[in-house]
Amino acid sequence: MTLAIRFYQTGGPEVLQTETMEVGAPGPGEVRLRHTAIGVNFIDTYVRSGLYPAGLPSGLGTEAAGVVEAVGASVEQVRVGERVAYCGGPLGAYSEQRLIPASVLVKLPDEIGDEQAACMMLQGMTVEYLIRRTYPVQPGQTVLWHAAAGGVGQIAVQWLSSLGVNVIGTVGSDAKAELARALGCAHVINYSTENVVERVRELTGGHGVPVVYDSVGKDTFEISLNCLAPRGMFVSFGNASGAVPPFSPLLLAQKGSLFFTRPRLGDYTASREELEVSANALFERVQAGAIKIAPSQRYALADVAEAHRDLEGRRTTGSLILLP
Ligand code: NDP
C-alpha cells in the first residue's frame, strides 16, 4: 500500500487529496519504485487547475528520485536496489511508491543526492534543451531570462553564466533580485517596479537581445517582444501568469522578423538517446561545480496543497520538493 495524492476535479490546491492505494506488481517493462524525494513543478499546478487537461480522477507529479524495489519482465536498464530519478512517464510522482516504465528512468551518479535529483531533473533538463538546442546560446551573448530566481531560472542563470553568457534576469522582488545577482546574473531587473524594455534597451546599446526565455506568459508577452533584436528568438516555454493570448504572425514581422517557438521538454527528450544526452549534460555541469542545486523548500507529501499555494503565490525561490 502507498500514500498517493489524487484529484477528482480540477481547481485550486484544495482539490488535492491524500489517499491510500494498492501499488501492485510491475508489468513487463515496468519498475516498482520507492520514492525518496519528489519534485514540485509549476506544470503540476497547470494540470491541477485544468489548464493542461488530464483524464480524471488522476494522480499528479512528473518528477522524483527513488530506489528500484522490483522489476517486471524484460526490464534491462535498471536493477533492484539501484538509485534512479525521472521526469516523465504517467502522472503520479506525488506518492510514496509507484509503478513506472523503466524507459524513463535515469541511474543516478553517486555524487548526485536524491533530494538534489528531485530538484533538478525536470528543471535542469529543461534548461539543457532551451539553451543548447532550442536556441544555442554562445559565450559573450546577452540573453533575457524571466523569473530568474525560480526553479528553472536559478539553474539557467548558473549554467549560462558558467559559459560566459551575460544574463539579464527579471524577478518580482528586491530579495529575489539579490539572489539572482548572487547566482550569476550580469544584470537584474525587478519587473514589479522597473520598465524592463527601457532597461534592456539601455543595457544592449539600444539593440535588444537575440533571445528571450519567457515562462511567465501573459504578463510578459509584450515586454519580451519589445526586448528582442531584429531576427531574435522568442522562446515561450511557460504560463506562470496565464497563457499567452492568440496573436497574428504579422506582429512578428512588425517587431523585426522575429522567430517564435513554444517548446516542451517531452519533445526534446522523446528518444532514449536524447534523454540520456540531456541528463548527462546536466550531471556534468553539476559535478563540475558550475551549478549548485539544493531544495529551497521541503514539504511533507501530505502538505502538497501548501507547496502549490506557495509556488503559485510567488513566495518560493529555487526548487521545491515533497518528502514521502
Ligand atoms: P518557478 O519557481 O519559476 O515559479 C514561477 C515564478 O514565476 C514565480 O516564482 C514568479 O517569480 C514568476 N511569476 C511571474 N508572474 C507570476 C504569476 N502571476 N503567478 C505566479 N508566478 C509568477 O517555477 P518552475 O521553475 O517550476 O517553472 C518555471 C516555468 O517554466 C513555469 O512557467 C513552467 O511551466 C515552465 N516550464 C516549462 C517547461 C517546458 O518544457 N516548456 C519545463 C519546465 C518548466 P517572480 O516572483 O520573480 O516573478
Coordinates of C-alpha atoms and ligand atoms in Angstrom, one line a residue:
M1 CA 0.0 0.0 0.0
T2 CA 1.1 3.6 -0.6
L3 CA 0.1 7.1 0.1
A4 CA -0.6 9.0 -3.1
I5 CA -2.0 12.4 -4.0
R6 CA -5.0 12.3 -6.3
F7 CA -7.7 14.7 -7.6
Y8 CA -11.2 14.1 -8.9
Q9 CA -11.9 17.6 -10.2
T10 CA -9.7 20.4 -11.4
G11 CA -9.4 23.6 -9.3
G12 CA -7.3 25.2 -6.6
P13 CA -4.9 23.4 -4.3
E14 CA -7.9 22.2 -2.2
V15 CA -8.8 19.6 -4.8
L16 CA -5.7 17.6 -3.9
Q17 CA -6.5 14.5 -1.7
T18 CA -4.2 12.1 0.1
E19 CA -5.3 8.5 -0.4
T20 CA -4.0 5.0 0.4
M21 CA -3.7 2.8 -2.7
E22 CA -2.5 -0.6 -3.8
V23 CA 0.7 -0.4 -5.8
G24 CA 0.7 -3.9 -7.3
A25 CA 3.5 -5.8 -9.1
P26 CA 5.3 -4.3 -12.1
G27 CA 4.2 -5.5 -15.5
P28 CA 6.5 -6.1 -18.5
G29 CA 8.9 -3.1 -18.9
E30 CA 7.8 -1.6 -15.6
V31 CA 9.5 -1.0 -12.3
R32 CA 8.1 -0.5 -8.8
L33 CA 9.9 2.5 -7.3
R34 CA 10.0 3.7 -3.7
H35 CA 10.3 7.5 -3.8
T36 CA 12.8 9.2 -1.6
A37 CA 12.2 12.8 -2.8
I38 CA 9.6 14.2 -5.2
G39 CA 9.9 17.4 -7.4
V40 CA 7.2 20.0 -7.3
N41 CA 7.0 21.9 -10.6
F42 CA 4.8 24.7 -11.9
I43 CA 3.5 22.4 -14.6
D44 CA 1.8 20.4 -11.8
T45 CA -0.3 23.4 -11.0
Y46 CA -1.4 23.7 -14.6
V47 CA -2.6 20.1 -14.6
R48 CA -4.3 20.5 -11.2
S49 CA -6.1 23.7 -12.4
G50 CA -7.1 22.2 -15.7
L51 CA -5.0 24.5 -18.0
Y52 CA -3.3 21.3 -19.1
P53 CA -6.1 18.6 -19.3
A54 CA -5.7 15.2 -17.6
G55 CA -8.2 12.3 -17.5
L56 CA -9.9 12.3 -14.1
P57 CA -9.5 11.0 -11.5
S58 CA -5.8 11.4 -11.7
G59 CA -2.5 11.2 -9.9
L60 CA -0.2 14.2 -10.1
G61 CA 3.5 15.0 -10.4
T62 CA 6.1 14.0 -13.1
E63 CA 9.5 14.0 -11.2
A64 CA 11.1 12.1 -8.4
A65 CA 14.1 10.2 -7.2
G66 CA 14.0 6.8 -5.5
V67 CA 15.1 3.2 -5.2
V68 CA 14.0 0.3 -7.5
E69 CA 12.1 -2.2 -5.4
A70 CA 11.0 -4.7 -8.1
V71 CA 11.3 -5.0 -11.9
G72 CA 8.9 -6.6 -14.3
A73 CA 9.7 -8.9 -17.3
S74 CA 12.2 -7.6 -19.9
V75 CA 13.5 -4.7 -17.8
E76 CA 17.2 -4.4 -18.6
Q77 CA 18.0 -0.7 -17.9
V78 CA 17.9 -0.9 -14.1
R79 CA 18.2 -3.5 -11.2
V80 CA 16.6 -3.9 -7.8
G81 CA 18.3 -1.6 -5.2
E82 CA 19.6 1.0 -7.7
R83 CA 19.1 4.7 -7.2
V84 CA 17.3 6.4 -10.0
A85 CA 15.4 9.5 -10.9
Y86 CA 13.0 10.6 -13.7
C87 CA 10.9 13.3 -15.1
G88 CA 8.2 12.0 -17.4
G89 CA 6.0 8.9 -17.7
P90 CA 2.4 8.9 -16.5
L91 CA 1.3 11.4 -13.8
G92 CA 1.7 10.1 -10.3
A93 CA 5.1 11.2 -8.8
Y94 CA 3.3 12.6 -5.8
S95 CA 3.3 9.2 -4.0
E96 CA 5.4 7.0 -1.7
Q97 CA 5.6 4.2 -4.2
R98 CA 4.5 3.7 -7.8
L99 CA 4.8 1.7 -10.9
I100 CA 6.6 3.4 -13.8
P101 CA 8.0 2.4 -17.2
A102 CA 11.7 1.6 -16.9
S103 CA 12.3 3.6 -20.1
V104 CA 12.0 7.0 -18.4
L105 CA 14.4 6.2 -15.5
V106 CA 18.0 7.5 -15.3
K107 CA 20.5 6.0 -13.0
L108 CA 21.9 8.5 -10.5
P109 CA 25.7 9.0 -10.2
D110 CA 27.0 8.6 -6.6
E111 CA 27.8 12.3 -6.3
I112 CA 24.1 13.4 -7.0
G113 CA 21.9 13.1 -3.9
D114 CA 18.3 12.1 -4.0
E115 CA 16.9 15.4 -2.9
Q116 CA 19.2 17.1 -5.4
A117 CA 18.0 14.9 -8.2
A118 CA 14.3 15.6 -7.4
C119 CA 15.1 19.3 -7.7
M120 CA 16.8 19.2 -11.0
M121 CA 15.7 16.5 -13.4
L122 CA 12.8 18.4 -14.9
Q123 CA 14.1 21.9 -14.4
G124 CA 17.7 21.2 -15.3
M125 CA 16.9 19.1 -18.4
T126 CA 14.6 22.0 -19.5
V127 CA 17.5 24.4 -19.2
E128 CA 19.7 22.0 -21.2
Y129 CA 17.4 21.8 -24.2
L130 CA 16.4 25.5 -24.1
I131 CA 20.0 26.9 -24.1
R132 CA 21.7 24.2 -26.2
R133 CA 19.0 23.1 -28.7
T134 CA 16.1 25.5 -28.9
Y135 CA 18.4 28.5 -29.2
P136 CA 22.1 27.5 -28.9
V137 CA 23.4 30.4 -26.8
Q138 CA 27.0 31.4 -27.5
P139 CA 29.6 32.8 -24.9
G140 CA 29.6 36.6 -24.9
Q141 CA 25.9 36.8 -25.9
T142 CA 23.4 38.7 -23.8
V143 CA 20.1 36.9 -23.1
L144 CA 16.9 37.9 -21.2
W145 CA 15.6 35.3 -18.7
H146 CA 12.3 36.0 -16.9
A147 CA 11.7 34.6 -13.3
A148 CA 15.4 34.2 -12.8
A149 CA 15.1 33.3 -9.1
G150 CA 12.7 30.5 -9.7
G151 CA 13.4 26.8 -10.0
V152 CA 14.2 26.7 -13.8
G153 CA 15.6 30.3 -13.6
Q154 CA 18.3 29.5 -10.9
I155 CA 19.6 26.6 -12.9
A156 CA 19.6 28.6 -16.1
V157 CA 21.4 31.6 -14.6
Q158 CA 24.2 29.4 -13.2
W159 CA 24.5 27.3 -16.4
L160 CA 24.6 30.3 -18.7
S161 CA 27.0 32.4 -16.6
S162 CA 29.4 29.4 -16.4
L163 CA 29.5 29.5 -20.2
G164 CA 30.4 33.2 -20.2
V165 CA 26.9 34.3 -21.3
N166 CA 25.6 37.7 -19.9
V167 CA 22.2 37.0 -18.3
I168 CA 19.7 39.8 -17.8
G169 CA 17.3 38.3 -15.2
T170 CA 13.9 39.6 -14.2
V171 CA 12.4 39.0 -10.8
G172 CA 9.4 40.1 -8.8
S173 CA 11.0 41.4 -5.6
D174 CA 14.2 43.0 -4.3
A175 CA 15.0 39.9 -2.2
K176 CA 14.8 37.8 -5.4
A177 CA 16.9 40.3 -7.2
E178 CA 19.7 39.9 -4.7
L179 CA 19.5 36.1 -5.1
A180 CA 19.6 36.3 -8.9
R181 CA 22.6 38.5 -8.8
A182 CA 24.5 36.2 -6.4
L183 CA 23.8 33.3 -8.8
G184 CA 25.5 35.0 -11.7
C185 CA 23.1 37.4 -13.4
A186 CA 25.0 40.2 -15.1
H187 CA 22.0 42.5 -14.6
V188 CA 18.8 42.0 -12.7
I189 CA 15.5 43.9 -13.4
N190 CA 12.6 44.0 -10.9
Y191 CA 9.7 43.8 -13.2
S192 CA 7.2 44.8 -10.5
T193 CA 8.9 48.2 -10.2
E194 CA 11.1 48.9 -13.3
N195 CA 10.5 49.3 -17.0
V196 CA 12.0 46.1 -18.4
V197 CA 12.0 47.3 -22.1
E198 CA 13.8 50.5 -21.3
R199 CA 16.4 48.8 -19.1
V200 CA 17.1 46.1 -21.7
R201 CA 17.5 48.6 -24.5
E202 CA 19.9 50.6 -22.2
L203 CA 21.9 47.5 -21.4
T204 CA 22.2 46.4 -25.0
G205 CA 23.1 49.8 -26.6
G206 CA 19.5 50.1 -28.0
H207 CA 19.8 46.9 -30.0
G208 CA 17.8 44.4 -27.9
V209 CA 18.7 40.8 -27.1
P210 CA 19.0 37.9 -29.6
V211 CA 16.8 35.6 -27.4
V212 CA 14.2 35.9 -24.6
Y213 CA 13.3 33.0 -22.5
D214 CA 9.8 33.6 -21.2
S215 CA 8.0 31.3 -18.8
V216 CA 5.8 34.0 -17.3
G217 CA 3.5 34.1 -20.3
K218 CA 0.6 36.5 -20.4
D219 CA 2.1 39.3 -18.3
T220 CA 5.5 39.5 -20.0
F221 CA 4.5 38.7 -23.6
E222 CA 4.6 42.2 -24.9
I223 CA 7.6 43.1 -22.9
S224 CA 9.5 40.2 -24.3
L225 CA 8.6 41.1 -27.9
N226 CA 9.9 44.6 -27.4
C227 CA 13.2 43.5 -25.9
L228 CA 14.2 41.4 -28.9
A229 CA 16.8 42.5 -31.5
P230 CA 15.7 42.1 -35.2
R231 CA 15.5 38.4 -36.2
G232 CA 15.6 37.5 -32.5
M233 CA 14.1 34.4 -31.0
F234 CA 11.1 34.4 -28.6
V235 CA 11.2 31.2 -26.6
S236 CA 7.8 31.0 -24.8
F237 CA 8.1 28.0 -22.5
G238 CA 5.5 28.6 -19.7
N239 CA 2.5 30.4 -18.4
A240 CA 3.0 31.2 -14.7
S241 CA 0.9 34.3 -15.1
G242 CA -1.6 32.8 -17.5
A243 CA -1.5 31.6 -21.2
V244 CA -0.2 33.9 -23.9
P245 CA -3.3 35.2 -25.9
P246 CA -3.6 34.4 -29.6
F247 CA -1.7 36.8 -31.9
S248 CA -1.1 37.4 -35.6
P249 CA 2.1 36.3 -37.3
L250 CA 2.2 39.9 -38.7
L251 CA 3.2 41.0 -35.2
L252 CA 6.5 39.1 -35.6
A253 CA 7.2 40.9 -38.9
Q254 CA 6.4 44.3 -37.4
K255 CA 8.8 43.7 -34.4
G256 CA 11.7 42.8 -36.7
S257 CA 11.2 39.4 -38.4
L258 CA 11.2 37.6 -35.1
F259 CA 11.1 33.8 -34.6
F260 CA 8.6 32.4 -32.0
T261 CA 8.7 28.9 -30.6
R262 CA 6.6 27.2 -27.8
P263 CA 8.8 24.2 -26.9
R264 CA 8.1 21.3 -24.4
L265 CA 10.7 19.1 -22.7
G266 CA 9.0 15.9 -23.8
D267 CA 9.6 16.7 -27.4
Y268 CA 13.3 17.3 -26.8
T269 CA 13.7 14.0 -24.8
A270 CA 11.5 11.8 -26.9
S271 CA 14.1 9.2 -27.6
R272 CA 16.2 7.3 -25.0
E273 CA 19.3 8.7 -26.6
E274 CA 18.1 12.3 -26.3
L275 CA 17.0 11.7 -22.7
E276 CA 20.5 10.3 -21.7
V277 CA 22.4 13.1 -23.5
S278 CA 20.3 15.7 -21.8
A279 CA 20.6 14.1 -18.3
N280 CA 24.3 13.6 -18.7
A281 CA 25.0 17.2 -19.8
L282 CA 23.1 18.3 -16.7
F283 CA 25.0 15.9 -14.4
E284 CA 28.3 17.0 -15.9
R285 CA 27.6 20.7 -15.1
V286 CA 26.6 19.8 -11.5
Q287 CA 29.5 17.5 -10.9
A288 CA 31.9 20.2 -12.3
G289 CA 30.5 22.6 -9.6
A290 CA 29.1 25.0 -12.2
I291 CA 25.6 24.6 -10.9
K292 CA 24.7 24.3 -7.2
I293 CA 21.3 22.8 -6.6
A294 CA 19.5 22.0 -3.3
P295 CA 15.9 22.3 -2.3
S296 CA 14.9 25.8 -1.2
Q297 CA 11.7 24.5 0.3
R298 CA 10.8 21.0 1.6
Y299 CA 7.2 19.8 2.4
A300 CA 5.8 16.6 3.7
L301 CA 3.9 14.7 0.9
A302 CA 0.6 15.3 2.7
D303 CA 1.3 19.1 2.7
V304 CA 1.3 19.3 -1.1
A305 CA -1.5 21.9 -1.2
E306 CA 0.6 24.3 0.8
A307 CA 3.5 23.7 -1.6
H308 CA 1.2 24.6 -4.5
R309 CA -0.1 27.7 -2.7
D310 CA 3.4 28.9 -2.1
L311 CA 4.6 28.3 -5.7
E312 CA 1.6 30.0 -7.3
G313 CA 1.7 32.8 -4.7
R314 CA 5.3 33.7 -5.9
R315 CA 6.6 33.0 -2.3
T316 CA 9.2 30.5 -3.4
T317 CA 12.7 30.6 -4.9
G318 CA 14.6 27.8 -6.5
S319 CA 13.3 24.2 -6.3
L320 CA 10.6 22.7 -4.1
I321 CA 10.4 19.0 -3.0
L322 CA 8.0 16.8 -1.2
L323 CA 9.3 14.2 1.2
P324 CA 7.4 10.9 1.3
Ligands
NDP1 P1 9.2 28.9 -10.7 O1 9.9 28.5 -9.5 O2 10.0 29.7 -11.7 O3 7.9 29.7 -10.3 C1 7.3 30.6 -11.1 C2 7.8 32.0 -11.0 O4 7.2 32.8 -12.0 C3 7.4 32.7 -9.7 O5 8.3 32.4 -8.6 C4 7.4 34.1 -10.0 O6 8.7 34.7 -9.9 C5 7.1 34.1 -11.6 N1 5.8 34.7 -11.8 C6 5.6 35.8 -12.5 N2 4.3 36.1 -12.6 C7 3.6 35.1 -11.8 C8 2.3 34.9 -11.5 N3 1.3 35.7 -11.9 N4 1.9 33.8 -10.7 C9 2.9 33.0 -10.3 N5 4.2 33.2 -10.6 C10 4.6 34.2 -11.4 O7 8.6 27.6 -11.4 P2 9.3 26.4 -12.2 O8 10.7 26.6 -12.1 O9 8.7 25.1 -11.8 O10 8.8 26.7 -13.7 C11 9.1 27.9 -14.3 C12 8.4 28.0 -15.6 O11 8.9 27.1 -16.6 C13 6.9 27.6 -15.5 O12 6.1 28.5 -16.3 C14 6.8 26.3 -16.1 O13 5.6 25.9 -16.6 C15 7.9 26.4 -17.2 N6 8.4 25.1 -17.6 C16 8.3 24.7 -18.9 C17 8.9 23.6 -19.4 C18 8.8 23.3 -20.8 O14 9.5 22.4 -21.3 N7 8.1 24.1 -21.6 C19 9.5 22.6 -18.5 C20 9.7 23.1 -17.1 C21 9.1 24.3 -16.7 P3 8.8 36.3 -9.5 O15 8.1 36.5 -8.2 O16 10.2 36.6 -9.5 O17 8.1 37.0 -10.6

